[in-house]
């Protein structure tokens, strides 16, 4: 009986209920986590380190409470000129998914540069709107809404390739993925049924998604079932890119930095706020005509945001 009791104590790692819940939400097996708390207790920092694919520093860490979004533990040096970091957790899963996507779906990327001065003005107006009080209002919100309008006008783009059944699956719903950089690496949670949300509802969902991702608390269910994705590379000051499809999805839109540039407006060169959009799509599902129409519609809405009303 004594041996059985000892075996049970070893099999069940020591951790407080909130830490167990955190591990469950992040998909981390507590039995595989190296504890650093007093008396072998697994801490929140240990769970975050395991999810990030790094090993926590040994030794007791009584009272340690990492801040949300805290930096990952420092990797161990290997010699004087190199540092090696084990490929684990989210980083490993992301790498496998991206390689699978790149070599499974034939990617095509198209680009368009667009004057978004009116959209940027609308963002400022919406921030003062009582209906949007307390909500996250930014250009990404209107880019998301523009993409949803474009999908409604071109529903064939919202599809998936089922290799096993040899079928194309057209979807009447949009689970909109938002690529987010977190302390654990890149995650792509999605807003379920984004197509059915009003602008305030979309803003609330987008704000909650981003905040949860930055805190490292995105549950696995939130990253499943996406149909199309937006990646906001503009927050890093990048003009555009050639984004890789999230596995199982048909398209991904990259939103570049908005910059003041000389632009021909009403026959005169004026300073205007301009950005570049890039749409990558699976050419098995989406031909050049359809992909071009979707990208052109997104650009048209951002150039003339009143189309959010006339086209919706």
PDB file of C-alpha atoms in Angstrom:
ATOM      1  CA  UNK A   1       0.000   0.000   0.000  1.00  0.00           C
ATOM      2  CA  UNK A   2       2.865   2.311   0.865  1.00  0.00           C
ATOM      3  CA  UNK A   3       4.487   1.728  -2.515  1.00  0.00           C
ATOM      4  CA  UNK A   4       1.202   2.317  -4.324  1.00  0.00           C
ATOM      5  CA  UNK A   5       0.698   5.567  -2.425  1.00  0.00           C
ATOM      6  CA  UNK A   6       4.205   6.677  -3.370  1.00  0.00           C
ATOM      7  CA  UNK A   7       3.625   5.782  -7.021  1.00  0.00           C
ATOM      8  CA  UNK A   8       0.431   7.822  -7.045  1.00  0.00           C
ATOM      9  CA  UNK A   9       2.177  10.850  -5.542  1.00  0.00           C
ATOM     10  CA  UNK A  10       4.862  10.658  -8.205  1.00  0.00           C
ATOM     11  CA  UNK A  11       2.354  10.213 -11.030  1.00  0.00           C
ATOM     12  CA  UNK A  12       0.393  13.325 -10.037  1.00  0.00           C
ATOM     13  CA  UNK A  13       2.623  16.429 -10.222  1.00  0.00           C
ATOM     14  CA  UNK A  14       2.255  18.995  -7.444  1.00  0.00           C
ATOM     15  CA  UNK A  15       0.493  22.142  -8.694  1.00  0.00           C
ATOM     16  CA  UNK A  16      -2.182  24.531  -7.509  1.00  0.00           C
ATOM     17  CA  UNK A  17      -5.605  24.415  -9.239  1.00  0.00           C
ATOM     18  CA  UNK A  18      -5.037  27.677 -11.226  1.00  0.00           C
ATOM     19  CA  UNK A  19      -1.751  26.281 -12.532  1.00  0.00           C
ATOM     20  CA  UNK A  20      -3.465  23.031 -13.535  1.00  0.00           C
ATOM     21  CA  UNK A  21      -6.107  25.022 -15.412  1.00  0.00           C
ATOM     22  CA  UNK A  22      -3.402  27.072 -17.162  1.00  0.00           C
ATOM     23  CA  UNK A  23      -1.636  23.882 -18.245  1.00  0.00           C
ATOM     24  CA  UNK A  24      -4.896  22.465 -19.579  1.00  0.00           C
ATOM     25  CA  UNK A  25      -5.655  25.673 -21.523  1.00  0.00           C
ATOM     26  CA  UNK A  26      -2.172  25.697 -23.065  1.00  0.00           C
ATOM     27  CA  UNK A  27      -2.203  21.981 -23.851  1.00  0.00           C
ATOM     28  CA  UNK A  28       0.753  21.260 -21.550  1.00  0.00           C
ATOM     29  CA  UNK A  29       1.188  17.878 -19.822  1.00  0.00           C
ATOM     30  CA  UNK A  30       2.098  18.671 -16.196  1.00  0.00           C
ATOM     31  CA  UNK A  31       3.903  15.363 -15.892  1.00  0.00           C
ATOM     32  CA  UNK A  32       6.388  16.569 -18.513  1.00  0.00           C
ATOM     33  CA  UNK A  33       7.015  19.933 -16.829  1.00  0.00           C
ATOM     34  CA  UNK A  34      10.179  20.492 -14.783  1.00  0.00           C
ATOM     35  CA  UNK A  35       9.034  21.993 -11.436  1.00  0.00           C
ATOM     36  CA  UNK A  36      11.025  24.877  -9.943  1.00  0.00           C
ATOM     37  CA  UNK A  37       8.750  25.802  -7.034  1.00  0.00           C
ATOM     38  CA  UNK A  38       9.420  24.874  -3.402  1.00  0.00           C
ATOM     39  CA  UNK A  39       9.021  21.154  -2.601  1.00  0.00           C
ATOM     40  CA  UNK A  40       8.748  20.337  -6.312  1.00  0.00           C
ATOM     41  CA  UNK A  41       5.625  22.407  -7.004  1.00  0.00           C
ATOM     42  CA  UNK A  42       4.955  23.330 -10.647  1.00  0.00           C
ATOM     43  CA  UNK A  43       4.590  27.109 -11.014  1.00  0.00           C
ATOM     44  CA  UNK A  44       2.848  29.237 -13.654  1.00  0.00           C
ATOM     45  CA  UNK A  45       6.281  30.161 -14.996  1.00  0.00           C
ATOM     46  CA  UNK A  46       7.139  26.477 -15.410  1.00  0.00           C
ATOM     47  CA  UNK A  47       3.973  25.922 -17.466  1.00  0.00           C
ATOM     48  CA  UNK A  48       4.642  28.964 -19.668  1.00  0.00           C
ATOM     49  CA  UNK A  49       8.223  27.779 -20.186  1.00  0.00           C
ATOM     50  CA  UNK A  50       7.041  24.306 -21.213  1.00  0.00           C
ATOM     51  CA  UNK A  51       4.485  25.785 -23.615  1.00  0.00           C
ATOM     52  CA  UNK A  52       7.177  27.978 -25.138  1.00  0.00           C
ATOM     53  CA  UNK A  53       9.452  24.996 -25.629  1.00  0.00           C
ATOM     54  CA  UNK A  54      12.126  26.116 -23.149  1.00  0.00           C
ATOM     55  CA  UNK A  55      13.288  24.627 -19.871  1.00  0.00           C
ATOM     56  CA  UNK A  56      13.026  26.813 -16.748  1.00  0.00           C
ATOM     57  CA  UNK A  57      16.124  27.574 -14.735  1.00  0.00           C
ATOM     58  CA  UNK A  58      16.597  25.104 -11.847  1.00  0.00           C
ATOM     59  CA  UNK A  59      16.200  26.026  -8.203  1.00  0.00           C
ATOM     60  CA  UNK A  60      13.357  27.222  -5.978  1.00  0.00           C
ATOM     61  CA  UNK A  61      11.352  30.239  -7.137  1.00  0.00           C
ATOM     62  CA  UNK A  62       9.088  30.832  -4.158  1.00  0.00           C
ATOM     63  CA  UNK A  63       6.691  33.698  -4.698  1.00  0.00           C
ATOM     64  CA  UNK A  64       7.663  34.155  -8.362  1.00  0.00           C
ATOM     65  CA  UNK A  65       4.736  35.499 -10.349  1.00  0.00           C
ATOM     66  CA  UNK A  66       5.561  36.147 -14.037  1.00  0.00           C
ATOM     67  CA  UNK A  67       3.860  39.083 -15.687  1.00  0.00           C
ATOM     68  CA  UNK A  68       1.546  38.441 -18.637  1.00  0.00           C
ATOM     69  CA  UNK A  69       3.650  38.303 -21.784  1.00  0.00           C
ATOM     70  CA  UNK A  70       6.899  37.885 -19.827  1.00  0.00           C
ATOM     71  CA  UNK A  71       9.982  37.001 -21.833  1.00  0.00           C
ATOM     72  CA  UNK A  72      10.885  33.363 -22.265  1.00  0.00           C
ATOM     73  CA  UNK A  73      13.636  31.950 -20.018  1.00  0.00           C
ATOM     74  CA  UNK A  74      17.071  32.507 -21.514  1.00  0.00           C
ATOM     75  CA  UNK A  75      18.317  29.634 -23.697  1.00  0.00           C
ATOM     76  CA  UNK A  76      21.487  27.856 -22.669  1.00  0.00           C
ATOM     77  CA  UNK A  77      24.708  28.890 -24.480  1.00  0.00           C
ATOM     78  CA  UNK A  78      26.609  26.312 -26.506  1.00  0.00           C
ATOM     79  CA  UNK A  79      30.187  27.483 -26.721  1.00  0.00           C
ATOM     80  CA  UNK A  80      31.178  31.123 -27.074  1.00  0.00           C
ATOM     81  CA  UNK A  81      29.555  31.913 -30.418  1.00  0.00           C
ATOM     82  CA  UNK A  82      26.318  29.904 -30.588  1.00  0.00           C
ATOM     83  CA  UNK A  83      23.164  29.418 -28.564  1.00  0.00           C
ATOM     84  CA  UNK A  84      20.914  26.397 -28.962  1.00  0.00           C
ATOM     85  CA  UNK A  85      17.208  26.418 -28.153  1.00  0.00           C
ATOM     86  CA  UNK A  86      15.216  23.145 -28.194  1.00  0.00           C
ATOM     87  CA  UNK A  87      12.405  23.136 -30.760  1.00  0.00           C
ATOM     88  CA  UNK A  88       9.345  22.303 -28.682  1.00  0.00           C
ATOM     89  CA  UNK A  89       5.799  23.349 -27.906  1.00  0.00           C
ATOM     90  CA  UNK A  90       4.116  26.037 -29.985  1.00  0.00           C
ATOM     91  CA  UNK A  91       7.246  26.803 -32.012  1.00  0.00           C
ATOM     92  CA  UNK A  92       7.532  23.178 -33.126  1.00  0.00           C
ATOM     93  CA  UNK A  93       3.815  22.893 -33.945  1.00  0.00           C
ATOM     94  CA  UNK A  94       3.904  26.138 -35.925  1.00  0.00           C
ATOM     95  CA  UNK A  95       6.954  25.047 -37.907  1.00  0.00           C
ATOM     96  CA  UNK A  96       5.387  21.690 -38.801  1.00  0.00           C
ATOM     97  CA  UNK A  97       2.130  23.337 -39.856  1.00  0.00           C
ATOM     98  CA  UNK A  98       3.855  25.934 -42.040  1.00  0.00           C
ATOM     99  CA  UNK A  99       6.050  23.370 -43.785  1.00  0.00           C
ATOM    100  CA  UNK A 100       3.021  21.151 -44.392  1.00  0.00           C
ATOM    101  CA  UNK A 101       1.036  24.084 -45.781  1.00  0.00           C
ATOM    102  CA  UNK A 102       3.844  25.360 -48.007  1.00  0.00           C
ATOM    103  CA  UNK A 103       4.415  21.969 -49.610  1.00  0.00           C
ATOM    104  CA  UNK A 104       0.766  20.871 -49.816  1.00  0.00           C
ATOM    105  CA  UNK A 105      -1.173  23.894 -51.065  1.00  0.00           C
ATOM    106  CA  UNK A 106       0.090  25.642 -54.220  1.00  0.00           C
ATOM    107  CA  UNK A 107       0.378  29.231 -53.013  1.00  0.00           C
ATOM    108  CA  UNK A 108      -0.271  32.278 -55.174  1.00  0.00           C
ATOM    109  CA  UNK A 109       0.190  35.789 -53.767  1.00  0.00           C
ATOM    110  CA  UNK A 110      -1.205  38.987 -55.271  1.00  0.00           C
ATOM    111  CA  UNK A 111      -0.621  42.559 -54.132  1.00  0.00           C
ATOM    112  CA  UNK A 112      -2.436  45.892 -54.282  1.00  0.00           C
ATOM    113  CA  UNK A 113      -1.461  49.332 -52.972  1.00  0.00           C
ATOM    114  CA  UNK A 114      -4.387  51.452 -51.861  1.00  0.00           C
ATOM    115  CA  UNK A 115      -5.188  54.917 -50.490  1.00  0.00           C
ATOM    116  CA  UNK A 116      -6.759  54.320 -47.069  1.00  0.00           C
ATOM    117  CA  UNK A 117      -7.039  57.962 -45.974  1.00  0.00           C
ATOM    118  CA  UNK A 118     -10.840  57.752 -45.669  1.00  0.00           C
ATOM    119  CA  UNK A 119     -10.628  54.530 -43.688  1.00  0.00           C
ATOM    120  CA  UNK A 120      -8.156  56.074 -41.255  1.00  0.00           C
ATOM    121  CA  UNK A 121     -10.521  59.021 -40.786  1.00  0.00           C
ATOM    122  CA  UNK A 122     -13.394  56.612 -40.156  1.00  0.00           C
ATOM    123  CA  UNK A 123     -11.309  54.878 -37.479  1.00  0.00           C
ATOM    124  CA  UNK A 124     -10.940  58.202 -35.674  1.00  0.00           C
ATOM    125  CA  UNK A 125     -14.674  58.922 -36.021  1.00  0.00           C
ATOM    126  CA  UNK A 126     -15.588  55.493 -34.655  1.00  0.00           C
ATOM    127  CA  UNK A 127     -13.420  56.036 -31.596  1.00  0.00           C
ATOM    128  CA  UNK A 128     -15.736  58.909 -30.684  1.00  0.00           C
ATOM    129  CA  UNK A 129     -18.929  56.940 -31.404  1.00  0.00           C
ATOM    130  CA  UNK A 130     -20.905  56.035 -28.249  1.00  0.00           C
ATOM    131  CA  UNK A 131     -21.758  52.656 -29.810  1.00  0.00           C
ATOM    132  CA  UNK A 132     -18.042  51.790 -29.824  1.00  0.00           C
ATOM    133  CA  UNK A 133     -17.256  53.064 -26.314  1.00  0.00           C
ATOM    134  CA  UNK A 134     -14.836  50.809 -24.450  1.00  0.00           C
ATOM    135  CA  UNK A 135     -14.054  48.742 -27.552  1.00  0.00           C
ATOM    136  CA  UNK A 136     -10.771  48.320 -29.425  1.00  0.00           C
ATOM    137  CA  UNK A 137     -11.115  50.425 -32.586  1.00  0.00           C
ATOM    138  CA  UNK A 138      -8.169  50.355 -34.977  1.00  0.00           C
ATOM    139  CA  UNK A 139      -7.459  49.941 -38.716  1.00  0.00           C
ATOM    140  CA  UNK A 140      -7.304  46.138 -38.340  1.00  0.00           C
ATOM    141  CA  UNK A 141     -10.976  46.146 -37.353  1.00  0.00           C
ATOM    142  CA  UNK A 142     -11.989  47.770 -40.656  1.00  0.00           C
ATOM    143  CA  UNK A 143      -9.628  45.524 -42.633  1.00  0.00           C
ATOM    144  CA  UNK A 144     -11.381  42.545 -41.044  1.00  0.00           C
ATOM    145  CA  UNK A 145     -14.780  43.970 -41.920  1.00  0.00           C
ATOM    146  CA  UNK A 146     -13.631  44.703 -45.487  1.00  0.00           C
ATOM    147  CA  UNK A 147     -12.451  41.098 -45.905  1.00  0.00           C
ATOM    148  CA  UNK A 148     -15.771  39.782 -44.609  1.00  0.00           C
ATOM    149  CA  UNK A 149     -17.619  41.963 -47.141  1.00  0.00           C
ATOM    150  CA  UNK A 150     -15.332  40.701 -49.921  1.00  0.00           C
ATOM    151  CA  UNK A 151     -16.019  37.082 -48.915  1.00  0.00           C
ATOM    152  CA  UNK A 152     -19.760  37.736 -48.943  1.00  0.00           C
ATOM    153  CA  UNK A 153     -19.440  39.067 -52.492  1.00  0.00           C
ATOM    154  CA  UNK A 154     -17.188  36.160 -53.516  1.00  0.00           C
ATOM    155  CA  UNK A 155     -18.300  33.216 -51.349  1.00  0.00           C
ATOM    156  CA  UNK A 156     -16.401  30.623 -53.416  1.00  0.00           C
ATOM    157  CA  UNK A 157     -13.161  31.797 -51.815  1.00  0.00           C
ATOM    158  CA  UNK A 158     -14.334  30.526 -48.421  1.00  0.00           C
ATOM    159  CA  UNK A 159     -13.635  26.844 -48.987  1.00  0.00           C
ATOM    160  CA  UNK A 160     -11.366  23.950 -48.050  1.00  0.00           C
ATOM    161  CA  UNK A 161      -9.695  21.123 -49.949  1.00  0.00           C
ATOM    162  CA  UNK A 162     -10.568  17.647 -48.638  1.00  0.00           C
ATOM    163  CA  UNK A 163      -7.838  15.413 -50.038  1.00  0.00           C
ATOM    164  CA  UNK A 164      -9.182  12.195 -48.490  1.00  0.00           C
ATOM    165  CA  UNK A 165     -12.694  12.628 -49.928  1.00  0.00           C
ATOM    166  CA  UNK A 166     -11.481  14.370 -53.086  1.00  0.00           C
ATOM    167  CA  UNK A 167     -13.978  17.158 -52.511  1.00  0.00           C
ATOM    168  CA  UNK A 168     -14.001  20.934 -52.252  1.00  0.00           C
ATOM    169  CA  UNK A 169     -15.900  21.990 -49.142  1.00  0.00           C
ATOM    170  CA  UNK A 170     -17.669  25.353 -49.502  1.00  0.00           C
ATOM    171  CA  UNK A 171     -18.448  26.989 -46.168  1.00  0.00           C
ATOM    172  CA  UNK A 172     -21.374  29.280 -45.413  1.00  0.00           C
ATOM    173  CA  UNK A 173     -19.695  30.636 -42.273  1.00  0.00           C
ATOM    174  CA  UNK A 174     -16.468  32.559 -41.713  1.00  0.00           C
ATOM    175  CA  UNK A 175     -14.216  31.770 -38.764  1.00  0.00           C
ATOM    176  CA  UNK A 176     -11.796  34.673 -39.115  1.00  0.00           C
ATOM    177  CA  UNK A 177      -8.259  33.935 -37.954  1.00  0.00           C
ATOM    178  CA  UNK A 178      -5.987  36.674 -36.642  1.00  0.00           C
ATOM    179  CA  UNK A 179      -2.279  35.831 -36.547  1.00  0.00           C
ATOM    180  CA  UNK A 180      -0.829  36.988 -33.225  1.00  0.00           C
ATOM    181  CA  UNK A 181       2.756  37.095 -31.957  1.00  0.00           C
ATOM    182  CA  UNK A 182       2.920  35.892 -28.348  1.00  0.00           C
ATOM    183  CA  UNK A 183       5.643  34.917 -25.855  1.00  0.00           C
ATOM    184  CA  UNK A 184       5.007  31.296 -26.913  1.00  0.00           C
ATOM    185  CA  UNK A 185       5.428  32.064 -30.615  1.00  0.00           C
ATOM    186  CA  UNK A 186       2.933  32.631 -33.418  1.00  0.00           C
ATOM    187  CA  UNK A 187      -0.654  31.563 -32.754  1.00  0.00           C
ATOM    188  CA  UNK A 188      -3.692  31.990 -34.993  1.00  0.00           C
ATOM    189  CA  UNK A 189      -6.897  32.025 -32.939  1.00  0.00           C
ATOM    190  CA  UNK A 190     -10.080  32.714 -34.859  1.00  0.00           C
ATOM    191  CA  UNK A 191     -13.316  34.593 -34.312  1.00  0.00           C
ATOM    192  CA  UNK A 192     -16.129  32.094 -34.706  1.00  0.00           C
ATOM    193  CA  UNK A 193     -18.963  33.125 -37.078  1.00  0.00           C
ATOM    194  CA  UNK A 194     -17.337  36.496 -37.723  1.00  0.00           C
ATOM    195  CA  UNK A 195     -19.585  36.964 -40.770  1.00  0.00           C
ATOM    196  CA  UNK A 196     -22.660  37.305 -38.524  1.00  0.00           C
ATOM    197  CA  UNK A 197     -21.232  39.957 -36.184  1.00  0.00           C
ATOM    198  CA  UNK A 198     -22.016  43.655 -36.176  1.00  0.00           C
ATOM    199  CA  UNK A 199     -19.072  46.054 -36.119  1.00  0.00           C
ATOM    200  CA  UNK A 200     -19.232  46.519 -32.316  1.00  0.00           C
ATOM    201  CA  UNK A 201     -19.468  42.745 -31.837  1.00  0.00           C
ATOM    202  CA  UNK A 202     -16.515  42.205 -34.171  1.00  0.00           C
ATOM    203  CA  UNK A 203     -14.496  44.848 -32.290  1.00  0.00           C
ATOM    204  CA  UNK A 204     -15.268  43.180 -28.952  1.00  0.00           C
ATOM    205  CA  UNK A 205     -14.303  39.726 -30.251  1.00  0.00           C
ATOM    206  CA  UNK A 206     -11.121  41.064 -31.837  1.00  0.00           C
ATOM    207  CA  UNK A 207     -10.108  42.819 -28.628  1.00  0.00           C
ATOM    208  CA  UNK A 208     -10.706  39.728 -26.515  1.00  0.00           C
ATOM    209  CA  UNK A 209      -8.822  37.518 -28.982  1.00  0.00           C
ATOM    210  CA  UNK A 210      -5.740  39.748 -29.040  1.00  0.00           C
ATOM    211  CA  UNK A 211      -5.656  40.261 -25.258  1.00  0.00           C
ATOM    212  CA  UNK A 212      -6.002  36.545 -24.567  1.00  0.00           C
ATOM    213  CA  UNK A 213      -3.267  35.707 -27.077  1.00  0.00           C
ATOM    214  CA  UNK A 214      -0.830  38.233 -25.607  1.00  0.00           C
ATOM    215  CA  UNK A 215      -1.405  36.789 -22.140  1.00  0.00           C
ATOM    216  CA  UNK A 216      -0.591  33.324 -23.458  1.00  0.00           C
ATOM    217  CA  UNK A 217      -4.047  32.054 -22.533  1.00  0.00           C
ATOM    218  CA  UNK A 218      -5.462  31.133 -25.954  1.00  0.00           C
ATOM    219  CA  UNK A 219      -7.251  27.754 -25.577  1.00  0.00           C
ATOM    220  CA  UNK A 220      -6.652  25.111 -28.275  1.00  0.00           C
ATOM    221  CA  UNK A 221     -10.311  25.278 -29.381  1.00  0.00           C
ATOM    222  CA  UNK A 222      -9.855  28.921 -30.368  1.00  0.00           C
ATOM    223  CA  UNK A 223      -7.181  27.908 -32.881  1.00  0.00           C
ATOM    224  CA  UNK A 224      -9.269  25.241 -34.612  1.00  0.00           C
ATOM    225  CA  UNK A 225     -11.794  25.511 -37.431  1.00  0.00           C
ATOM    226  CA  UNK A 226     -10.510  28.701 -39.071  1.00  0.00           C
ATOM    227  CA  UNK A 227     -11.508  29.439 -42.676  1.00  0.00           C
ATOM    228  CA  UNK A 228      -9.498  32.562 -43.639  1.00  0.00           C
ATOM    229  CA  UNK A 229      -6.853  34.581 -41.795  1.00  0.00           C
ATOM    230  CA  UNK A 230      -5.471  38.116 -41.514  1.00  0.00           C
ATOM    231  CA  UNK A 231      -1.867  38.809 -40.530  1.00  0.00           C
ATOM    232  CA  UNK A 232      -1.073  42.378 -39.551  1.00  0.00           C
ATOM    233  CA  UNK A 233       2.586  42.811 -40.532  1.00  0.00           C
ATOM    234  CA  UNK A 234       2.144  46.579 -40.524  1.00  0.00           C
ATOM    235  CA  UNK A 235       2.488  46.726 -36.733  1.00  0.00           C
ATOM    236  CA  UNK A 236       6.180  45.927 -37.272  1.00  0.00           C
ATOM    237  CA  UNK A 237       6.598  48.703 -39.835  1.00  0.00           C
ATOM    238  CA  UNK A 238       6.655  46.188 -42.710  1.00  0.00           C
ATOM    239  CA  UNK A 239       5.101  47.186 -46.038  1.00  0.00           C
ATOM    240  CA  UNK A 240       3.855  43.722 -47.019  1.00  0.00           C
ATOM    241  CA  UNK A 241       4.816  40.062 -47.316  1.00  0.00           C
ATOM    242  CA  UNK A 242       3.920  36.742 -48.911  1.00  0.00           C
ATOM    243  CA  UNK A 243       2.025  35.023 -46.081  1.00  0.00           C
ATOM    244  CA  UNK A 244       1.767  31.241 -45.842  1.00  0.00           C
ATOM    245  CA  UNK A 245      -1.716  29.784 -45.571  1.00  0.00           C
ATOM    246  CA  UNK A 246      -2.880  28.529 -42.227  1.00  0.00           C
ATOM    247  CA  UNK A 247      -3.319  24.753 -42.809  1.00  0.00           C
ATOM    248  CA  UNK A 248      -6.802  23.837 -44.033  1.00  0.00           C
ATOM    249  CA  UNK A 249      -7.667  27.403 -45.057  1.00  0.00           C
ATOM    250  CA  UNK A 250      -8.102  28.877 -48.521  1.00  0.00           C
ATOM    251  CA  UNK A 251      -6.694  32.390 -48.122  1.00  0.00           C
ATOM    252  CA  UNK A 252      -4.676  34.716 -45.893  1.00  0.00           C
ATOM    253  CA  UNK A 253      -4.519  38.499 -46.131  1.00  0.00           C
ATOM    254  CA  UNK A 254      -1.428  40.464 -45.083  1.00  0.00           C
ATOM    255  CA  UNK A 255      -2.090  44.050 -43.973  1.00  0.00           C
ATOM    256  CA  UNK A 256       0.982  46.259 -44.345  1.00  0.00           C
ATOM    257  CA  UNK A 257       2.042  49.467 -42.613  1.00  0.00           C
ATOM    258  CA  UNK A 258      -0.019  52.602 -43.288  1.00  0.00           C
ATOM    259  CA  UNK A 259       2.321  55.407 -44.329  1.00  0.00           C
ATOM    260  CA  UNK A 260       1.944  58.977 -45.532  1.00  0.00           C
ATOM    261  CA  UNK A 261       2.961  59.000 -49.209  1.00  0.00           C
ATOM    262  CA  UNK A 262       2.595  61.276 -52.255  1.00  0.00           C
ATOM    263  CA  UNK A 263      -0.485  60.066 -54.140  1.00  0.00           C
ATOM    264  CA  UNK A 264      -2.497  61.300 -57.100  1.00  0.00           C
ATOM    265  CA  UNK A 265      -5.857  62.316 -55.618  1.00  0.00           C
ATOM    266  CA  UNK A 266      -8.465  64.099 -57.747  1.00  0.00           C
ATOM    267  CA  UNK A 267      -5.848  64.919 -60.366  1.00  0.00           C
ATOM    268  CA  UNK A 268      -3.299  66.378 -57.949  1.00  0.00           C
ATOM    269  CA  UNK A 269      -0.358  64.919 -56.065  1.00  0.00           C
ATOM    270  CA  UNK A 270      -1.175  65.087 -52.368  1.00  0.00           C
ATOM    271  CA  UNK A 271       0.061  63.416 -49.173  1.00  0.00           C
ATOM    272  CA  UNK A 272      -2.256  60.471 -48.514  1.00  0.00           C
ATOM    273  CA  UNK A 273      -2.243  57.531 -46.124  1.00  0.00           C
ATOM    274  CA  UNK A 274      -1.360  54.469 -48.171  1.00  0.00           C
ATOM    275  CA  UNK A 275      -0.918  50.767 -47.469  1.00  0.00           C
ATOM    276  CA  UNK A 276      -0.178  47.571 -49.374  1.00  0.00           C
ATOM    277  CA  UNK A 277      -2.306  44.437 -49.091  1.00  0.00           C
ATOM    278  CA  UNK A 278      -1.157  40.939 -50.062  1.00  0.00           C
ATOM    279  CA  UNK A 279      -3.492  37.988 -50.522  1.00  0.00           C
ATOM    280  CA  UNK A 280      -2.130  34.446 -50.639  1.00  0.00           C
ATOM    281  CA  UNK A 281      -4.548  31.735 -51.715  1.00  0.00           C
ATOM    282  CA  UNK A 282      -4.665  28.019 -52.464  1.00  0.00           C
ATOM    283  CA  UNK A 283      -4.667  27.751 -56.254  1.00  0.00           C
ATOM    284  CA  UNK A 284      -6.387  24.359 -56.110  1.00  0.00           C
ATOM    285  CA  UNK A 285      -9.461  26.160 -54.775  1.00  0.00           C
ATOM    286  CA  UNK A 286      -9.061  29.749 -55.901  1.00  0.00           C
ATOM    287  CA  UNK A 287      -8.084  30.700 -59.430  1.00  0.00           C
ATOM    288  CA  UNK A 288      -6.498  34.006 -60.369  1.00  0.00           C
ATOM    289  CA  UNK A 289      -9.784  35.656 -61.272  1.00  0.00           C
ATOM    290  CA  UNK A 290     -11.454  34.846 -57.966  1.00  0.00           C
ATOM    291  CA  UNK A 291      -8.392  35.769 -55.914  1.00  0.00           C
ATOM    292  CA  UNK A 292      -8.073  39.060 -57.766  1.00  0.00           C
ATOM    293  CA  UNK A 293     -11.742  39.903 -57.190  1.00  0.00           C
ATOM    294  CA  UNK A 294     -11.447  39.278 -53.457  1.00  0.00           C
ATOM    295  CA  UNK A 295      -8.319  41.410 -53.124  1.00  0.00           C
ATOM    296  CA  UNK A 296      -9.785  44.176 -55.295  1.00  0.00           C
ATOM    297  CA  UNK A 297     -12.958  44.220 -53.181  1.00  0.00           C
ATOM    298  CA  UNK A 298     -10.991  44.532 -49.939  1.00  0.00           C
ATOM    299  CA  UNK A 299      -9.017  47.414 -51.436  1.00  0.00           C
ATOM    300  CA  UNK A 300     -12.178  49.095 -52.749  1.00  0.00           C
ATOM    301  CA  UNK A 301     -13.830  49.003 -49.310  1.00  0.00           C
ATOM    302  CA  UNK A 302     -10.743  50.450 -47.611  1.00  0.00           C
ATOM    303  CA  UNK A 303     -10.476  53.185 -50.243  1.00  0.00           C
ATOM    304  CA  UNK A 304     -14.189  54.056 -49.979  1.00  0.00           C
ATOM    305  CA  UNK A 305     -15.425  52.722 -46.610  1.00  0.00           C
ATOM    306  CA  UNK A 306     -18.999  53.796 -47.418  1.00  0.00           C
ATOM    307  CA  UNK A 307     -19.055  50.535 -49.392  1.00  0.00           C
ATOM    308  CA  UNK A 308     -19.339  48.825 -46.011  1.00  0.00           C
ATOM    309  CA  UNK A 309     -22.942  50.047 -46.192  1.00  0.00           C
ATOM    310  CA  UNK A 310     -23.705  49.802 -49.890  1.00  0.00           C
ATOM    311  CA  UNK A 311     -22.136  46.352 -50.345  1.00  0.00           C
ATOM    312  CA  UNK A 312     -22.992  44.756 -46.990  1.00  0.00           C
TER     313      UNK A 312
END
